[in-house]
Short mmCIF file of C-alpha atoms in Angstrom, two decimals:
data_model
loop_
_atom_site.label_atom_id
_atom_site.label_comp_id
_atom_site.label_asym_id
_atom_site.label_seq_id
_atom_site.Cartn_x
_atom_site.Cartn_y
_atom_site.Cartn_z
CA MET Z 1 9.06 -23.63 8.88
CA GLU Z 2 6.21 -25.88 7.76
CA ARG Z 3 3.15 -23.98 6.56
CA ARG Z 4 -0.44 -25.23 6.75
CA ALA Z 5 -3.51 -23.88 5.06
CA ARG Z 6 -5.52 -24.05 8.28
CA PRO Z 7 -4.55 -22.60 11.64
CA ALA Z 8 -3.62 -24.82 14.53
CA PRO Z 9 -6.03 -25.10 17.45
CA LEU Z 10 -5.95 -22.14 19.81
CA SER Z 11 -3.57 -23.55 22.35
CA ALA Z 12 -0.47 -21.40 22.01
CA PRO Z 13 0.19 -19.01 24.88
CA LEU Z 14 0.45 -15.28 24.32
CA ARG Z 15 2.25 -12.58 26.27
CA LEU Z 16 0.75 -9.38 24.94
CA SER Z 17 1.47 -5.77 25.69
CA VAL Z 18 -0.64 -3.04 24.10
CA GLN Z 19 0.57 0.53 23.68
CA VAL Z 20 -1.76 3.20 22.33
CA ALA Z 21 -0.02 6.35 21.10
CA VAL Z 22 -3.09 7.99 19.52
CA SER Z 23 -6.06 9.85 20.96
CA THR Z 24 -8.56 8.42 18.46
CA PRO Z 25 -10.70 5.44 19.47
CA VAL Z 26 -9.10 2.04 18.92
CA PRO Z 27 -10.34 -1.48 19.65
CA ALA Z 28 -10.28 -2.51 23.31
CA ARG Z 29 -7.24 -4.33 24.61
CA THR Z 30 -9.34 -7.45 25.26
CA THR Z 31 -10.49 -7.38 21.64
CA LEU Z 32 -6.94 -6.96 20.32
CA ARG Z 33 -5.91 -9.91 22.50
CA ARG Z 34 -8.73 -12.09 21.17
CA TRP Z 35 -7.71 -11.30 17.58
CA ALA Z 36 -4.04 -11.99 18.38
CA LEU Z 37 -4.85 -15.33 20.00
CA ALA Z 38 -6.75 -16.37 16.89
CA ALA Z 39 -3.64 -15.87 14.77
CA ILE Z 40 -0.90 -17.54 16.81
CA GLN Z 41 0.24 -21.09 16.32
CA ARG Z 42 3.09 -21.07 18.82
CA PRO Z 43 4.04 -19.11 21.94
CA CYS Z 44 4.42 -15.42 21.17
CA GLN Z 45 5.55 -12.45 23.21
CA VAL Z 46 4.51 -9.34 21.35
CA THR Z 47 3.83 -5.67 21.79
CA LEU Z 48 1.03 -4.19 19.70
CA ARG Z 49 1.65 -0.46 19.36
CA VAL Z 50 -1.11 1.67 17.85
CA VAL Z 51 0.51 4.70 16.24
CA GLY Z 52 -0.47 7.86 14.39
CA ALA Z 53 0.53 8.85 10.87
CA VAL Z 54 3.72 10.67 11.89
CA GLU Z 55 5.13 7.71 13.83
CA GLY Z 56 3.89 5.25 11.21
CA ARG Z 57 5.65 7.20 8.47
CA ARG Z 58 8.85 7.48 10.51
CA LEU Z 59 8.92 3.74 11.21
CA ASN Z 60 8.21 2.80 7.60
CA ALA Z 61 10.93 5.17 6.35
CA ALA Z 62 13.51 4.00 8.89
CA PHE Z 63 12.94 0.26 8.51
CA ARG Z 64 11.59 -0.21 4.99
CA GLY Z 65 12.89 2.88 3.20
CA ARG Z 66 9.38 3.98 2.25
CA ASP Z 67 8.38 7.55 3.05
CA TYR Z 68 4.72 7.06 3.95
CA ALA Z 69 2.69 5.60 6.79
CA THR Z 70 1.58 2.03 6.17
CA ASN Z 71 -1.16 0.03 7.90
CA VAL Z 72 0.95 -2.54 9.79
CA LEU Z 73 4.63 -3.20 10.38
CA THR Z 74 6.02 -6.30 12.07
CA PHE Z 75 9.38 -6.38 13.80
CA ALA Z 76 10.42 -9.96 14.54
CA TYR Z 77 13.26 -10.36 17.05
CA GLY Z 78 13.59 -14.13 16.94
CA GLU Z 79 13.00 -16.68 19.63
CA GLN Z 80 13.82 -16.56 23.32
CA ASP Z 81 13.19 -19.54 25.60
CA GLY Z 82 10.67 -20.96 23.12
CA TRP Z 83 8.76 -17.70 22.64
CA LEU Z 84 8.69 -15.78 19.37
CA CYS Z 85 9.34 -12.14 20.24
CA GLY Z 86 8.41 -9.03 18.33
CA ASP Z 87 6.63 -5.74 17.99
CA ILE Z 88 3.75 -4.87 15.69
CA ALA Z 89 2.92 -1.26 14.83
CA LEU Z 90 -0.63 -0.59 13.68
CA CYS Z 91 -1.25 2.83 12.15
CA ALA Z 92 -4.74 3.91 13.25
CA PRO Z 93 -5.38 6.64 10.62
CA VAL Z 94 -4.24 4.42 7.75
CA ILE Z 95 -6.41 1.55 8.98
CA ALA Z 96 -9.43 3.87 9.24
CA ARG Z 97 -8.81 5.34 5.78
CA GLU Z 98 -8.38 1.90 4.18
CA ALA Z 99 -11.53 0.52 5.82
CA ARG Z 100 -13.57 3.44 4.48
CA GLY Z 101 -12.01 3.27 1.04
CA GLN Z 102 -12.51 -0.48 0.74
CA GLY Z 103 -16.02 -0.47 2.18
CA LYS Z 104 -14.99 -2.69 5.10
CA ALA Z 105 -16.22 -2.60 8.66
CA PRO Z 106 -13.41 -0.96 10.67
CA ARG Z 107 -13.35 -3.79 13.24
CA ALA Z 108 -12.98 -6.38 10.48
CA HIS Z 109 -10.05 -4.46 9.00
CA TRP Z 110 -8.39 -4.09 12.42
CA ALA Z 111 -8.82 -7.84 13.06
CA HIS Z 112 -7.31 -8.62 9.66
CA LEU Z 113 -4.26 -6.44 10.22
CA VAL Z 114 -3.63 -7.80 13.73
CA ALA Z 115 -3.74 -11.33 12.29
CA HIS Z 116 -1.59 -10.27 9.33
CA GLY Z 117 1.07 -8.80 11.60
CA LEU Z 118 1.14 -11.86 13.85
CA LEU Z 119 1.47 -14.19 10.88
CA HIS Z 120 4.50 -12.19 9.72
CA LEU Z 121 5.96 -12.56 13.22
CA GLN Z 122 5.60 -16.33 12.85
CA GLY Z 123 7.45 -16.40 9.54
CA TRP Z 124 4.65 -16.10 7.02
CA ASP Z 125 5.24 -13.85 4.02
CA HIS Z 126 3.52 -12.76 0.83
CA ALA Z 127 6.47 -11.71 -1.34
CA ARG Z 128 5.85 -14.52 -3.85
CA ALA Z 129 2.52 -15.52 -5.37
CA ARG Z 130 2.52 -19.01 -3.81
CA GLU Z 131 3.35 -17.62 -0.34
CA ALA Z 132 0.71 -14.91 -0.75
CA ARG Z 133 -1.99 -17.46 -1.59
CA ALA Z 134 -1.12 -19.55 1.46
CA MET Z 135 -0.98 -16.55 3.80
CA GLU Z 136 -4.23 -15.10 2.44
CA ALA Z 137 -5.98 -18.46 2.87
CA LEU Z 138 -4.84 -18.60 6.48
CA GLU Z 139 -5.90 -14.99 7.14
CA THR Z 140 -9.29 -15.72 5.61
CA GLU Z 141 -9.73 -18.78 7.85
CA ILE Z 142 -8.70 -16.84 10.97
CA LEU Z 143 -11.16 -14.04 10.17
CA ARG Z 144 -13.91 -16.56 9.40
CA ARG Z 145 -13.38 -18.12 12.85
CA LEU Z 146 -13.64 -14.64 14.35
CA GLY Z 147 -16.92 -14.02 12.51
CA TYR Z 148 -15.61 -11.63 9.84
CA PRO Z 149 -15.91 -11.95 6.07
CA ASP Z 150 -13.05 -12.79 3.71
CA PRO Z 151 -10.91 -9.62 3.66
CA TYR Z 152 -9.75 -10.29 0.11
CA LEU Z 153 -13.23 -10.58 -1.38
CA MET Z 154 -14.13 -7.22 0.16
CA ALA Z 155 -10.99 -5.50 -1.13
CA ALA Z 156 -12.16 -5.23 -4.74
#
């Protein structure tokens, strides 16, 4: 898959389902959709599932072998009829805790993690330094377009 430093124009279609499995306030579905649209470069069919710490920990343990809740997990299922398909789990309490701890606006952190998850769905990764730089540059550009500051400058 060819990678570019800048995102493609917002022309890719999105089929989005949102599931909220927590009672705490989360961004509105329309807001989650706007953030998702900003991060896609090709047709995507995705479910965003907002989970609590128990489900987040269970998913991370089952699929990554790590016994703690993490902020975002992406499950890519491949392509069907030209659409990339997958699920993204966003752990609300971890996102809230990280935003406070890093001095970030919660909405900015949510937007970043939605974009991060969707980039993973599209094949982006950050396992190697070169890949991480490219993915971080793209995330920074997406957030800039959405009106949020660079998430990596704020994470000091």
